[in-house]
Each structure stands twice: as structure tokens, then as C-alpha cells.
Amino acid sequence: MASPEPGGAPDPAGLSINLATLRRQCDLLQAVEVCLRHGITAIAPWRDQVAAVGLPAAVRAVRTHGLRVTGLCRGGMFPAATPEGRRAALEDNLRALEEAVELSADCLVLVVGGLPEGSRDIAGARAMVRDGIAALLEPARAAGMPLAIEPLHPMYAADRACINTLDQALELCVALDPEGAGTRPALGLAVDAYHVWWDPELQPALRRAAGRILAHHICDWLVPTRDLLLDRGMMGDGVIDLAGLRRAVEAAGFHGPQEVEIFSAETWWKRPADEVVATCLDRWRDHCQP
Ligand code: ZN
């Protein structure tokens, strides 16, 4: 939890930077240096960012600086047109799991995947997702690495994730990991403000998700949004009640860092990394406290 510092400002330990936010400016090691300059000691890297510097160097940076890794992005992408394709997806997820363990991540985030090429069968895709998560869950349990299903806004149902609401994700959690709700469930949720803010069931769904939340991602929804993937807003620049969302997330038992995840090709990816991180910190203090 972001407990107040003597001056009354929230402790930066309550903030994590998802390194997608700095992906155009920095590699993973440079991004870590930027975060540390601003007192931020929690990060969430993407696998390609880890691969670019090499897993051993990424692990060394995490251990040397005592960083908290609030999640590894990402596993998932389970559906495929052929059994071979689905097997390859599972194998890739097993590698992601090993990387998450090496990095001592809080969870492996799952963006579950959309329709296989040429398919019009979204129910079939959802069944493949369920089978894929079921197959990954036992190795994840054995490795002690929680899996966090991230429901994505329905505009991504075809190409990124056919799990689109918290309730849909929660249903999978309960079906596949019935005993799991608790402080560190084997299967839980990543609650990303950008993807769930619009859901009329948001508040009751978060109550139902008590004990299942493994990560809390933040950014803002701009009006207008000029690009559905790469025009996420800085907190405070859009229409999401981020403080209210945080209150509900904490009421559901999650007190880990809020993780800023901003894909912003035309704005924030063009600014110096130090300015971006300083702005994240300011806006988180001003707009995201419960
Ligand atoms: Zn996210």
C-alpha cells in the first residue's frame, strides 16, 4: 500500500513502471536507471525487453537493486488453428513461466489471444484459451508463479484477447482453480483500468474478485482516442476514475503497487524518459490515491 511519507506524499514504493511505457526511449537496463533516479523500485518488463538485454542481465539488475517485478508481460496467445500451433503456444508459455520465476515476478500476465486466422468461432477460441490456461496452471503451481489473466477491452477480442470482462476472467479462475482465492492465488486477475473502466459490472465484479487480484495497471482513456492500441493517456488526462478504481481494488484485497502502462506512440514515447517517469509519479500522486 502507498503509505504516506512524512511530507504527506505517497511513498513511490506504491508505484511500478510497466516498461512498455518507456519502450521507445530505453532498453530495460536504462529504464531501471531512470526509475531509480525517481525513487521507483518496482517495474514490469515485457519479454522482448528482457530478451533484448538478455535474461541474466535483467535478473542481475533486479537483484542488484532489490527491485520488485510486479509482473512479467506476457504469456497467453493460446488459440491457434492447428494442434501443433497450440502446442507451440504452450511451449512458449512454459518459457515465459521460467523467465517470470527467474525474475521473481509477482505474476506472469496472460493476454490470452483472439481468433485463430480465418476463424469466425469466438466460442471455440475461448475454449482454446481455457484449455491453454488449464495446461499451464499445473507447471505454474509447481513453480510457485501465479498466472494473472488480463481481460482486454472488447475491441481487442479478435486479435489480442477473447476474454473481455473481469467476470469472464473470474469465471475461468473459479473453474480452473476453485480453491485458489487468497493472498497469492495460483490463478487470478490483472485489473487494467484501460480495459475495464467502462464495464457496468465493474464494481460488483471487483467485489466478486476479492482475493484474486494479482496486478493493477493504470493509465487513462483519452477522448478522443486516436489509436486503439497506441494512444493511451497519462493518468489525469482522460475520463477514468482512477482513485475510485483503486479504492475498489484495495477493498478486494489487493494492496500491491499500481503499475503505469502507457502505450503512446505520438505523445509519451516521444518525450524524454525522465520526464515521463516524473509525470507518472506526479499524476499517480494527484489522481490515483484511494
Ligand atoms: Zn495491462
Tab-separated table of N, CA, C and O and ligand atoms in Angstrom, residues 18 150 192 195 217 232 261, ligand 1:
chain	number	residue	atom	x	y	z
A	18	ASN	N	5.476	-0.103	-15.743
A	18	ASN	CA	5.494	-1.121	-16.789
A	18	ASN	C	6.390	-0.573	-17.899
A	18	ASN	O	6.159	0.531	-18.400
A	150	GLU	N	-5.450	-11.192	-17.871
A	150	GLU	CA	-5.787	-9.783	-18.058
A	150	GLU	C	-6.913	-9.683	-19.073
A	150	GLU	O	-6.695	-9.871	-20.271
A	192	ASP	N	-6.656	-3.938	-15.396
A	192	ASP	CA	-6.080	-2.796	-16.111
A	192	ASP	C	-7.196	-1.776	-16.354
A	192	ASP	O	-8.182	-2.064	-17.038
A	195	HIS	N	-8.775	-1.249	-19.732
A	195	HIS	CA	-9.603	-2.316	-20.297
A	195	HIS	C	-10.929	-2.507	-19.588
A	195	HIS	O	-11.863	-3.057	-20.171
A	217	HIS	N	-3.058	-2.331	-13.240
A	217	HIS	CA	-2.421	-1.473	-14.254
A	217	HIS	C	-3.212	-0.179	-14.393
A	217	HIS	O	-4.441	-0.200	-14.363
A	232	ARG	N	-2.863	5.512	-25.462
A	232	ARG	CA	-3.316	5.510	-24.072
A	232	ARG	C	-2.887	6.819	-23.415
A	232	ARG	O	-1.837	7.377	-23.748
A	261	GLU	N	1.050	1.692	-17.250
A	261	GLU	CA	1.303	1.024	-18.534
A	261	GLU	C	0.695	1.907	-19.628
A	261	GLU	O	-0.510	1.903	-19.850
B	1	ZN	ZN	-2.241	-4.009	-18.769
